[in-house]
XYZ file of C-alpha atoms in Angstrom:
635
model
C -59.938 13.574 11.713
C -57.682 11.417 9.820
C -60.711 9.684 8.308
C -61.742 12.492 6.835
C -58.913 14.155 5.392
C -57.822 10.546 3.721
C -61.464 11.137 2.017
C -61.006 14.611 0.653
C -57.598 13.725 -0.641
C -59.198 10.967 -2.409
C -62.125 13.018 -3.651
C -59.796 15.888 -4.730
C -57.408 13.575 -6.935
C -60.348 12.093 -8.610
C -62.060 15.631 -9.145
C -57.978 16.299 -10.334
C -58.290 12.911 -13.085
C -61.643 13.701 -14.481
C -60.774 17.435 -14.620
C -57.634 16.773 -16.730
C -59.034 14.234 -19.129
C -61.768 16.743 -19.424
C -59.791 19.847 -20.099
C -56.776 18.643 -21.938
C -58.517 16.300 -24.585
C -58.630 17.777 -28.412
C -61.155 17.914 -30.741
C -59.717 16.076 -33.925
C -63.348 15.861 -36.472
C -62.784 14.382 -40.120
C -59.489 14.639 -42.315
C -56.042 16.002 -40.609
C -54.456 18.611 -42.031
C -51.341 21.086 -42.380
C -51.709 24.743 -41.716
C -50.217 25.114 -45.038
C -52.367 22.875 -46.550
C -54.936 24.857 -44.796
C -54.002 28.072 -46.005
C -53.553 26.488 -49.927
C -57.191 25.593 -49.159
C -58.727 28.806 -48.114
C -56.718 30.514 -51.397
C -58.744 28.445 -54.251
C -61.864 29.502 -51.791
C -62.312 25.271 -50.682
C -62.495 26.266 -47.272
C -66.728 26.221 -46.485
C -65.944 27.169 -42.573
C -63.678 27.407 -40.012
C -63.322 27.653 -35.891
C -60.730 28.448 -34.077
C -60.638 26.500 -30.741
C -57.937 28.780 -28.703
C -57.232 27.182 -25.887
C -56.710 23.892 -27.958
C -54.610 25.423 -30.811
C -56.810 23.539 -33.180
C -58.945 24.627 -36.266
C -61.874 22.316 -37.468
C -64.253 23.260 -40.107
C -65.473 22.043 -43.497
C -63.939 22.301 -47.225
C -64.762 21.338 -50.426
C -63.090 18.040 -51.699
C -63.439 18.565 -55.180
C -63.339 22.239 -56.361
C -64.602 26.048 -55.070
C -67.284 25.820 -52.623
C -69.543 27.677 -54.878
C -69.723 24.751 -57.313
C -68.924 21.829 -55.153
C -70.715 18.886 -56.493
C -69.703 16.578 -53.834
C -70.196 16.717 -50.302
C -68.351 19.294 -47.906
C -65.145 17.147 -45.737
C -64.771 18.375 -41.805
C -60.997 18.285 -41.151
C -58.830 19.718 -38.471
C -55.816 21.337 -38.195
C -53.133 22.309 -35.314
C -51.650 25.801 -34.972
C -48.698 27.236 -32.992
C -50.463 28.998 -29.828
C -49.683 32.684 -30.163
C -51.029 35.845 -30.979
C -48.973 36.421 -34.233
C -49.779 32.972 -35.227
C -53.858 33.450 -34.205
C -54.167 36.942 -35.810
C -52.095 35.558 -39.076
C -54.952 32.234 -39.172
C -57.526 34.981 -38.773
C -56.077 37.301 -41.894
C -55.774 34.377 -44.076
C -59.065 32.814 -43.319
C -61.062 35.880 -42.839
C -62.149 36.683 -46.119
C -62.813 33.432 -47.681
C -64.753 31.653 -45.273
C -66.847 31.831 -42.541
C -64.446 32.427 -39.451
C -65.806 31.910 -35.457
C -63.096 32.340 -32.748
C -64.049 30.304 -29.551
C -61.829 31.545 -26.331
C -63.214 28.591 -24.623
C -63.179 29.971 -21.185
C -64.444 27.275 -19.574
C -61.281 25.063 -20.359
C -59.410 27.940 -19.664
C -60.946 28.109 -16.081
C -60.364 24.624 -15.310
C -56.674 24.592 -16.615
C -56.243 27.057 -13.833
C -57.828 25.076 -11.100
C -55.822 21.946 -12.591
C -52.487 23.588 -12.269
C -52.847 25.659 -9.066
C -55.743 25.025 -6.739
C -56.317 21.439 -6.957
C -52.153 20.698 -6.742
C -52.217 23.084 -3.233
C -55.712 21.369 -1.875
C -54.097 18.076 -2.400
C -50.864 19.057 -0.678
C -52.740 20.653 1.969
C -54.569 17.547 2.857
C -51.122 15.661 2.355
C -49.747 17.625 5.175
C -52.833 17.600 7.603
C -52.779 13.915 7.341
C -48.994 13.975 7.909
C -49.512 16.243 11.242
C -52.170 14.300 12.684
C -50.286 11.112 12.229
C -47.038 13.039 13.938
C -49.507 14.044 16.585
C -50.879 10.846 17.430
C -47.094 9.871 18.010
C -46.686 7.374 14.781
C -43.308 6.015 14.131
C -43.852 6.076 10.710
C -41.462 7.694 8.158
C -44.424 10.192 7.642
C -44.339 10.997 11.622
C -40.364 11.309 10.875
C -40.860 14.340 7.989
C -43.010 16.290 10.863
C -39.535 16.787 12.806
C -36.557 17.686 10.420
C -36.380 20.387 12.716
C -36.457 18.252 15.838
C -34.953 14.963 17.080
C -38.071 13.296 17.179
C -38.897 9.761 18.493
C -36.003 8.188 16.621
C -33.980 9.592 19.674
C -32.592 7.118 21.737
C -34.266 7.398 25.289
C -33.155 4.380 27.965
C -34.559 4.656 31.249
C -33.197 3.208 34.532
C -33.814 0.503 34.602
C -32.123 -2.964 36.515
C -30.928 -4.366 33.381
C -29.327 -1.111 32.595
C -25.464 -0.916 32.194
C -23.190 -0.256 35.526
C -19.757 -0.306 36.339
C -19.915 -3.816 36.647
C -20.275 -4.065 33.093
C -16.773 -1.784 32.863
C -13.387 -2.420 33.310
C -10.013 -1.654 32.808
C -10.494 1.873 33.266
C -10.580 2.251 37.257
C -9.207 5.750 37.069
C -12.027 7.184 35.032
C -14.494 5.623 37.231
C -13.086 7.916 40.320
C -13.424 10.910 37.758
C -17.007 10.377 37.216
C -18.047 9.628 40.646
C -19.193 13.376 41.334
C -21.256 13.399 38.954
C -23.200 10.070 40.504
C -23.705 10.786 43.645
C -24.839 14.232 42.390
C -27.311 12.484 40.408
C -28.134 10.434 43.246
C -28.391 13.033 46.170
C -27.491 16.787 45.282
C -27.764 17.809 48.951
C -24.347 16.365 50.161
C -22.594 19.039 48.010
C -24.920 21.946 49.788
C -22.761 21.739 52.837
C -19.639 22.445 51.252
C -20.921 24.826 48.617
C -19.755 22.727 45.774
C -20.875 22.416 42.605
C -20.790 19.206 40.584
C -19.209 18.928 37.141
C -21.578 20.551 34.426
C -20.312 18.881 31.412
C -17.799 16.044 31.230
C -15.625 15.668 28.323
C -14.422 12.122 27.304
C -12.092 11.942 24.636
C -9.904 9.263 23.816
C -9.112 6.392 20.604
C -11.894 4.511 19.259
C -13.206 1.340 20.683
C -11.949 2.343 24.484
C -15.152 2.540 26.148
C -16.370 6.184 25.648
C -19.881 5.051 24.805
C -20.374 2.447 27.281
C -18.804 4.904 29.946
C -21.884 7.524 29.395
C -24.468 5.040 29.645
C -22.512 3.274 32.824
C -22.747 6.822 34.407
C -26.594 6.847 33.775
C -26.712 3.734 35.142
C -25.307 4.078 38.450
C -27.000 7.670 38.770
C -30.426 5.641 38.114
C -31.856 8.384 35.929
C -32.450 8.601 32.063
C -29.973 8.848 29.527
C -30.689 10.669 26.485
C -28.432 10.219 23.477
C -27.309 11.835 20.441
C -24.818 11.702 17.957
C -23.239 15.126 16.438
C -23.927 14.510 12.868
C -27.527 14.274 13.981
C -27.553 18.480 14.271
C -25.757 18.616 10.998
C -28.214 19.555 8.150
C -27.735 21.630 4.920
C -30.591 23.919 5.908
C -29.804 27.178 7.995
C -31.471 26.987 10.989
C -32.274 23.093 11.237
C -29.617 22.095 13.669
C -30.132 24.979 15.910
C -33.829 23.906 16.434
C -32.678 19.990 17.162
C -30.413 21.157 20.055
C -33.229 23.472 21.675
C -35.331 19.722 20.850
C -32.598 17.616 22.796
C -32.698 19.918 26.110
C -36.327 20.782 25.822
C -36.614 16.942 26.244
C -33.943 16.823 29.017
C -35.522 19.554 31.216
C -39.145 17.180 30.766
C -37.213 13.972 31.770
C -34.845 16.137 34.599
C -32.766 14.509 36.796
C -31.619 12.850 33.425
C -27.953 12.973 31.456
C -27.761 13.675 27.867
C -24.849 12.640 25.674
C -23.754 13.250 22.491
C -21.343 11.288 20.865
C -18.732 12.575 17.753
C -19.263 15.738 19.286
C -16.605 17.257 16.896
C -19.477 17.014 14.448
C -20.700 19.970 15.585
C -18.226 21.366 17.969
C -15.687 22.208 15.548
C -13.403 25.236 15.431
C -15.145 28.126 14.107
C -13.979 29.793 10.731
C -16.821 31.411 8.567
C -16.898 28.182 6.027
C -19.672 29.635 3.692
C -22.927 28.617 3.833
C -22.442 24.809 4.773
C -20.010 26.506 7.859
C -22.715 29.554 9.130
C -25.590 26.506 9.741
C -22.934 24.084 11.817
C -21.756 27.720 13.002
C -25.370 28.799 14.372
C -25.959 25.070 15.626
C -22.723 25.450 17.798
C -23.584 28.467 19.056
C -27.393 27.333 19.799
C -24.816 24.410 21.682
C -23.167 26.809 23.930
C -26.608 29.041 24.960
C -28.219 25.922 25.560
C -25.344 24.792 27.926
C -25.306 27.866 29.492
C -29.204 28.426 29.917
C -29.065 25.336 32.585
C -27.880 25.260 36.191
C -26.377 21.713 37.378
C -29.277 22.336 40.009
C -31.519 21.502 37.320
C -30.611 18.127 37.393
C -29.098 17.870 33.776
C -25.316 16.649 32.977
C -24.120 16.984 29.772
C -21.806 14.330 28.345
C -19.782 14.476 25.061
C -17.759 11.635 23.121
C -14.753 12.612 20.404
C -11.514 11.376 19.145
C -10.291 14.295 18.238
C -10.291 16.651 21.270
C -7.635 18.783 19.667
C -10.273 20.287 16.925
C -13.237 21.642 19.525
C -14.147 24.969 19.391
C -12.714 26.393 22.999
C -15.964 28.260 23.847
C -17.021 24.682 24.162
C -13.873 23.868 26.275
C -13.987 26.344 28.841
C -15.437 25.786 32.199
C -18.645 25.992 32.745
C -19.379 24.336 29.804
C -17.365 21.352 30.181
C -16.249 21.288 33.171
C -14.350 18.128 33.398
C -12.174 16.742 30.665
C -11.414 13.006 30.761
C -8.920 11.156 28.530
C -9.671 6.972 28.003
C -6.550 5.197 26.675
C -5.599 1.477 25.453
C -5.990 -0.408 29.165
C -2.641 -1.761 30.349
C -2.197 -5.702 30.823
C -3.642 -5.757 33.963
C -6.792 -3.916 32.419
C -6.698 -5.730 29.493
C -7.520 -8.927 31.845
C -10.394 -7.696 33.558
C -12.006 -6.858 30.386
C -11.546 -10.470 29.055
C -12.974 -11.461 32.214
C -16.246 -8.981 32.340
C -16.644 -10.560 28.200
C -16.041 -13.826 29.598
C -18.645 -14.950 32.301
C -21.332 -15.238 29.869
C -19.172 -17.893 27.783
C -17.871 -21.608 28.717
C -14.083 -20.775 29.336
C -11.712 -23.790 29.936
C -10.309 -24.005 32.918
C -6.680 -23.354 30.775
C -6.901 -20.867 30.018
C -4.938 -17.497 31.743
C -6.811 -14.195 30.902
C -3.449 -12.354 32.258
C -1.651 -14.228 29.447
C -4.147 -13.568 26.723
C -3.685 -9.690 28.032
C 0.000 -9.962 27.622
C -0.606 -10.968 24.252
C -2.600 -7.801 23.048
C -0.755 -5.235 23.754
C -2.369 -2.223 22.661
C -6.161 -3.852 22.373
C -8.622 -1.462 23.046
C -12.036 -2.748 25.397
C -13.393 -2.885 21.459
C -10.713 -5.342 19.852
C -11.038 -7.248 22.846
C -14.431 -8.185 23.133
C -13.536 -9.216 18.919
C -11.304 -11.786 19.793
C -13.326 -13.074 22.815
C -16.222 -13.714 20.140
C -13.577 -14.675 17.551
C -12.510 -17.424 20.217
C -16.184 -18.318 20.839
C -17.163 -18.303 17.422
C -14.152 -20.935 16.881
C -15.042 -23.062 19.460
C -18.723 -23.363 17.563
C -17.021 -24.218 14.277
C -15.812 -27.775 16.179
C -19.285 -28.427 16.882
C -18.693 -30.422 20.182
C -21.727 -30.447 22.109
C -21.233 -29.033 25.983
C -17.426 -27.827 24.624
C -15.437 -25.319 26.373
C -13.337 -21.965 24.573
C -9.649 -23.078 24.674
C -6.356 -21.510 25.323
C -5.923 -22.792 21.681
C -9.202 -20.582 20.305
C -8.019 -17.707 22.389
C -4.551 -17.688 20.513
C -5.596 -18.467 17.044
C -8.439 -15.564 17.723
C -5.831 -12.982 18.436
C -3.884 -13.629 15.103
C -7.297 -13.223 13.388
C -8.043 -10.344 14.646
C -4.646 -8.665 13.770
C -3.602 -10.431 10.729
C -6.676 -12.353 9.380
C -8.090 -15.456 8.735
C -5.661 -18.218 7.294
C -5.126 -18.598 3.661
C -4.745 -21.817 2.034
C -1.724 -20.848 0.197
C 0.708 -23.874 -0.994
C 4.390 -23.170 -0.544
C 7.110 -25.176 -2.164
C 9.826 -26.682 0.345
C 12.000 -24.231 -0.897
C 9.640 -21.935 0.545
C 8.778 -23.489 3.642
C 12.325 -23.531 4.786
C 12.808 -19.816 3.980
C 10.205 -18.694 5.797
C 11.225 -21.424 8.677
C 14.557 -19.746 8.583
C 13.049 -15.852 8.701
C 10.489 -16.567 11.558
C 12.942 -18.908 13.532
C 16.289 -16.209 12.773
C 13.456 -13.206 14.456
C 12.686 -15.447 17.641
C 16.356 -16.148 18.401
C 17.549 -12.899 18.611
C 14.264 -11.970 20.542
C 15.492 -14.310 22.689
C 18.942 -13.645 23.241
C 18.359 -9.716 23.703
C 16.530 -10.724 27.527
C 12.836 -10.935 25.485
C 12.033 -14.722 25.881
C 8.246 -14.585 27.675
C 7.173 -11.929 25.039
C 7.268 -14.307 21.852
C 4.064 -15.758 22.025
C 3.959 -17.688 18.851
C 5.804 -18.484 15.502
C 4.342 -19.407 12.358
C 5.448 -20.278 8.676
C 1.325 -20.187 7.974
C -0.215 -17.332 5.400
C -3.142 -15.404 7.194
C -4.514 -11.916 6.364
C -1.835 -10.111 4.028
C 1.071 -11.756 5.655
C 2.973 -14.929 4.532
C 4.299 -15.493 8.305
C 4.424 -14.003 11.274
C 6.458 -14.428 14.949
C 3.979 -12.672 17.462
C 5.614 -10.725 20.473
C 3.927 -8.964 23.096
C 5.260 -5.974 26.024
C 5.868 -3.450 23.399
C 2.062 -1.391 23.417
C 2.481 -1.373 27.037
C 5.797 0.171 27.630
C 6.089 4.401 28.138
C 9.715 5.107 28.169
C 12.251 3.170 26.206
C 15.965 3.810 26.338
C 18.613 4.266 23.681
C 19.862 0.235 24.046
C 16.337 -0.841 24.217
C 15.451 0.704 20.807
C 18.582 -0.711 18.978
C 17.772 -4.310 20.147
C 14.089 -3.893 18.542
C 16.417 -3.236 15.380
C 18.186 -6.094 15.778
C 14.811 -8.018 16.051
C 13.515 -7.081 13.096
C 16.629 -7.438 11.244
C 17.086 -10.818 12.264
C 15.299 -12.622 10.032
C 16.682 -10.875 7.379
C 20.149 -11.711 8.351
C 19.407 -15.550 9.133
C 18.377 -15.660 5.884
C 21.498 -14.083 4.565
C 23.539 -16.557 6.696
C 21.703 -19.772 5.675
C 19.828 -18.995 2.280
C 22.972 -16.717 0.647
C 20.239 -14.871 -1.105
C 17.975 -12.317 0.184
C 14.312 -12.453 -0.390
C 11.038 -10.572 -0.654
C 10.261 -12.089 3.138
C 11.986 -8.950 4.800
C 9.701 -6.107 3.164
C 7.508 -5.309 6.166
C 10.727 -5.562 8.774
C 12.585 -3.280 6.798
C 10.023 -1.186 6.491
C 9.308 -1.087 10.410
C 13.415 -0.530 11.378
C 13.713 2.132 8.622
C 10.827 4.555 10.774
C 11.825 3.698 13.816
C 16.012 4.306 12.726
C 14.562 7.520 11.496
C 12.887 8.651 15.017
C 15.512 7.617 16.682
C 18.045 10.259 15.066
C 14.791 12.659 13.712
C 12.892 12.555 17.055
C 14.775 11.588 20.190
C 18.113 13.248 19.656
C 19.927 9.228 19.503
C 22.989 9.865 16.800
C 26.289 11.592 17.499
C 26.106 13.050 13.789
C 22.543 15.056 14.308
C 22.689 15.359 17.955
C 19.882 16.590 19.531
C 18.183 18.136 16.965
C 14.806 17.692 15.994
C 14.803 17.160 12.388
C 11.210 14.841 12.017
C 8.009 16.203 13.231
C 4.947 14.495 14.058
C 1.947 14.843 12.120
C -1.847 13.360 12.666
C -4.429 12.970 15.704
C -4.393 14.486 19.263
C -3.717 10.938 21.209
C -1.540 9.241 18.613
C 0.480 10.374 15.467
C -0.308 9.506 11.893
C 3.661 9.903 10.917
C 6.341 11.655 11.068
C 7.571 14.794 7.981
C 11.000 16.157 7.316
C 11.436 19.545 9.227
C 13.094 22.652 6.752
C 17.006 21.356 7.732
C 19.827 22.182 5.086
C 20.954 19.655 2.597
C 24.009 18.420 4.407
C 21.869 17.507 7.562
C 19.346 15.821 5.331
C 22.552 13.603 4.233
C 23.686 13.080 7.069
C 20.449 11.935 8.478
C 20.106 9.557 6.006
C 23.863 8.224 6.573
C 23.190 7.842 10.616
C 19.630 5.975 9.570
C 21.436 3.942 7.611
C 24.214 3.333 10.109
C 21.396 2.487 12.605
C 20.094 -0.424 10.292
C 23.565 -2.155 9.254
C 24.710 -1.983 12.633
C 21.785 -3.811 13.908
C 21.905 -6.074 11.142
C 25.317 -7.210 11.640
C 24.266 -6.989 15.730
C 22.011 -9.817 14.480
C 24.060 -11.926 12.527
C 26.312 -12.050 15.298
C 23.840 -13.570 17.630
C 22.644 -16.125 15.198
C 25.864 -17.463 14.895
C 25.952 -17.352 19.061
C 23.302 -19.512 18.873
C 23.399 -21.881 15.747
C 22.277 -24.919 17.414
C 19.517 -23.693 18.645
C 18.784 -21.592 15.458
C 18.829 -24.712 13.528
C 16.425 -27.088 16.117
C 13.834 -24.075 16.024
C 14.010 -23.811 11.974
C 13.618 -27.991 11.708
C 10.693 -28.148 14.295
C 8.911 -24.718 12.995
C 9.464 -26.641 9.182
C 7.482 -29.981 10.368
C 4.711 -27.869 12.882
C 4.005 -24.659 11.033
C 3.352 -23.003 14.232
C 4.533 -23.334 17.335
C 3.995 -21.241 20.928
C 2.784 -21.854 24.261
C 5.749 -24.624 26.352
C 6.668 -26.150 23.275
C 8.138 -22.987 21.746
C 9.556 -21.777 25.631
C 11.354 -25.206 25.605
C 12.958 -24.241 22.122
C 13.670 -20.906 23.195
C 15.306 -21.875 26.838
C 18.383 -23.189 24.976
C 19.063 -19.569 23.829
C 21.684 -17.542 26.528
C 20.311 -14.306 27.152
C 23.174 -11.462 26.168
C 24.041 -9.444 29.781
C 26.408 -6.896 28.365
C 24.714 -6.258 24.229
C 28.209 -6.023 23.360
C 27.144 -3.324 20.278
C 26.043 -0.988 23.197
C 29.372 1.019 24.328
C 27.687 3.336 26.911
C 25.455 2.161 29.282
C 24.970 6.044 30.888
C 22.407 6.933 27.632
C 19.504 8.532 29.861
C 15.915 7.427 29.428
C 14.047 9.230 27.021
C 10.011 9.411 26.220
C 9.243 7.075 23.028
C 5.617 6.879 23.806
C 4.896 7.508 20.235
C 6.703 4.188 19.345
């Protein structure tokens, strides 16, 4: 069948070729000529004869050269000559020529016919055999682009399809996210044997929900589910329903569970589902079609019983936006939330990344986790390659990935690779005394073991950087707590006041980083005995995290005094600071002279720099030590 119609499309676009060189070439005999030349002609009665060719605009005919054709002693000349096609323009060629020579009008009707056939029928017979060739190859089940026009309206064979098989992804293969795991379980041993639920009349979850940051595992989660349950897993991502034409996405979902109920026991999951799950509100055109295709969504969830053997599985960041006809029960029944693992998390994901690479034997996964605090599953399998990828660049043959790879892996992936920037001595020292001035007064606030590493070396955007860890991991923070991370990142600001006089361009990003978190402190949490507890900032931004904070409608006197208890905030931490640097000069001064000659220290030989630092026990700048705990998760 396909031979065939390749041959009549080649036959017709030949018959189409010769047909339009045929029909669309012009007679052009002897001399060219104006019409107005022409009609000059026919006036001194030079014009012997003359046809008019209609569907080629043209006339062609004879005329005398030399004088009137009566007395034309040399030989008649054929010429031609083009006229606008029209009737007024025909009829005024005829009235002109009419009378003076001898006039034939040829309609041509041939041509005429075969313009026709050239402009409609052959065009539609050559499309028509287009097509049929296009929906036999479809047919045969071609993976051709051709085979891919055939379903617009479907999700075709581009639709990701992985079977159960031993290779296929389990919970061993997850980690860090042991809570979850119990969550899904129902929906396994469903999967696995839907009679133990008969006894106790239960039904298992229809639709499971998992929502969370990117990079946490949402993904890998689904197809872990399909892989313990042993059945197929059927994939899709929401902007794959999401089409400019009406009508188009609806058919694709009806596609997705028509395939489902063929591959039954099977789970289908579709990732981004905000895509198409979004909050319905009548957006025009563009907003009926994702409008119908949610609503094809929610009869299509509806139109199967968990009997059936089909769990439905959805994927977003932004759980906050879903329509709630596609919340409710019964729909999704089961709404999980995947955060940023904790440290001990964090480990066993470095060690599920790591059994397929050559570790060293010194290196502590725990420690790596307490240095990436708020690493998603995502970010950590990055610096786990980043550390491999390192250990390649030596080139030793039969080498092993260091602690060493592992920490100069987690400064690329947060900062960057190095830059070769030269710095003057003057510079060198500066920085020395900023980086060295921020891991004293780390220290002597009680936060020793979470400086990981100090470093007077550009990478990424940064010129230097002293890397401390605990923070992403922490839920509620108290008043004193806060106002020692302000201290922190004043520090280096005020070491350099106290040993370079001048200030420089060094403390941009700390002052930066105090001023927000001064400004929750008083706007958010209620910590300044000139606002009280007010709220006077408001959160703005995603569902699991905020983007910022915005100024709430308060009167102008509040706004100043906001900005006076901010303020307050910073200078008392800075002086807070400067205080403890002088505490601890001697060591302040060995850190700044070894950090100048090394660049970078961590790991013992920074701890043995650090141990000559006296942790504070009272924080003299804290008068009240009765400040209850509040929440600062969004710190």
């Amino acid at each position: 069948m396909l031979r065939v119609l390749v041959v009549v499309l080649l036959v017709l676009v030949a018959v189409f070729v010769v047909l339009v060189r045929g029909t669309f070439s012009v007679s052009k005999p002897g001399r060219e000529v104006t019409i107005n030349r022409l009609y000059s002609l026919a006036s001194a009665n030079r014009v012997r004869e003359a046809t008019l060719l209609d569907q080629e605009a043209q006339v062609v005919g004879r005329f005398c050269p030399s004088g009137r054709v009566s007395g034309c002693r040399s030989g008649l000349v054929s010429f031609h000559a083009a006229y606008p096609q029209s009737d007024v323009a025909t009829q005024q060629l005829i009235d002109r020529l009419g009378g003076r020579a001898r006039l034939e009008v040829r309609h041509q009707t041939g041509k005429a016919v075969a313009r026709l056939v050239i402009t409609f029928v052959l065009p539609l017979m050559i499309l028509a055999a287009l097509f049929g060739i296009i929906f036999v190859v479809a047919a045969a089940g071609g993976d051709s682009d051709l085979a891919g026009v055939v379903g617009f309206g479907r999700l075709g064979k581009k639709q990701k399809r992985e079977k159960a098989t031993e290779d296929a992804v389990t919970f061993a293969d997850v980690a860090g996210i042991g809570d979850v795991v119990t969550e899904v379980q129902e929906v396994i041993d469903y999967l696995r044997d839907p009679t133990k639920f008969e006894a106790f009349a239960a039904v298992a979850p229809k639709g499971v929900l998992l929502f969370g940051p990117p990079g946490c595992g949402k993904t890998l989660m689904a197809r872990a589910v399909a892989g313990e349950s042993g059945v197929p897993f059927i994939t899709a991502s929401g902007t794959d329903f999401v089409e400019s034409l009406v009508g188009v996405g609806a058919a694709r979902v009806r596609d997705l569970f028509s395939q489902a109920r063929e591959l039954a026991p099977a789970i289908v999951f579709i990732d981004e589902i905000d895509a198409v799950g979004r909050t319905r509100e009548g957006e025009g055109v563009s907003g009926g079609e994702r409008e119908q295709t949610l609503n094809q969504l929610l009869v299509e969830m509806d139109g199967f019983d968990v009997s059936s053997g089909i769990v439905l599985m959805g994927a977003t960041n932004r759980p906050d936006i879903l329509d709630a006809a596609l919340m409710r029960p019964g729909r999704f029944d089961r709404h999980i939330t995947l955060e940023p693992p904790d440290a001990d998390g964090r480990a066993e994901i470095l060690a599920v990344h790591a059994r397929r690479r050559p570790v060293a034997a010194d290196v502590d996964l725990f420690d790596v986790a307490r240095q990436t605090p708020g690493f998603t599953g995502a970010d950590l399998a990055n610096v786990i390659n980043e550390a491999a990828l390192l250990a390649v660049r030596e080139g030793q043959e039969g080498g092993q990935v260091s602690a060493r790879h592992f920490s100069e892996a987690i400064q690329r992936v947060l900062h960057g690779p190095h830059r070769g920037k030269l710095m003057t001595a003057d510079e060198r020292y500066r920085l020395a005394v900023h980086e060295s001035g921020h891991a004293v007064v780390a220290s002597a606030v009680g936060r020793r073991t979470d400086i990981h590493r100090v470093s007077i070396l550009a990478q990424g955007a940064g010129v230097a950087k002293t890397s401390m860890g605990g923070d992403g991991d922490r839920v509620l923070l108290t008043d004193h707590e806060i106002q020692d991370r302000l201290a922190i990142m004043m520090a280096g600001m005020a070491a350099e006041a106290r040993l370079c006089d001048r200030p420089s361009t060094t403390a941009e990003n700390d002052i930066a980083q105090a001023t927000a978190l001064a400004k929750e402190m008083v706007g958010l949490y209620g910590m300044s005995a000139g606002i009280g507890p007010v709220r006077v900032l408001a959160r703005y931004g995603g569902f699991l995290s905020a983007d910022g904070t915005s100024m709430e409608a308060i009167g102008d006197q509040s706004i100043e005094t906001f900005d006076t208890e901010v303020r307050q905030l910073i200078e008392t931490a800075k002086d807070h600071a400067t205080q403890l640097l002088t505490d601890h000069q001697p060591a302040l001064t060995n850190i700044i002279t070894t950090l100048e000659q090394e660049e970078t220290l961590e790991g013992t030989a920074l701890q043995q720099l650090l141990d000559t630092v006296t942790p504070s026990s009272t924080n003299g700048h804290h008068p009240h030590n009765d400040t209850p705990t509040r929440d600062l998760r969004g710190l």
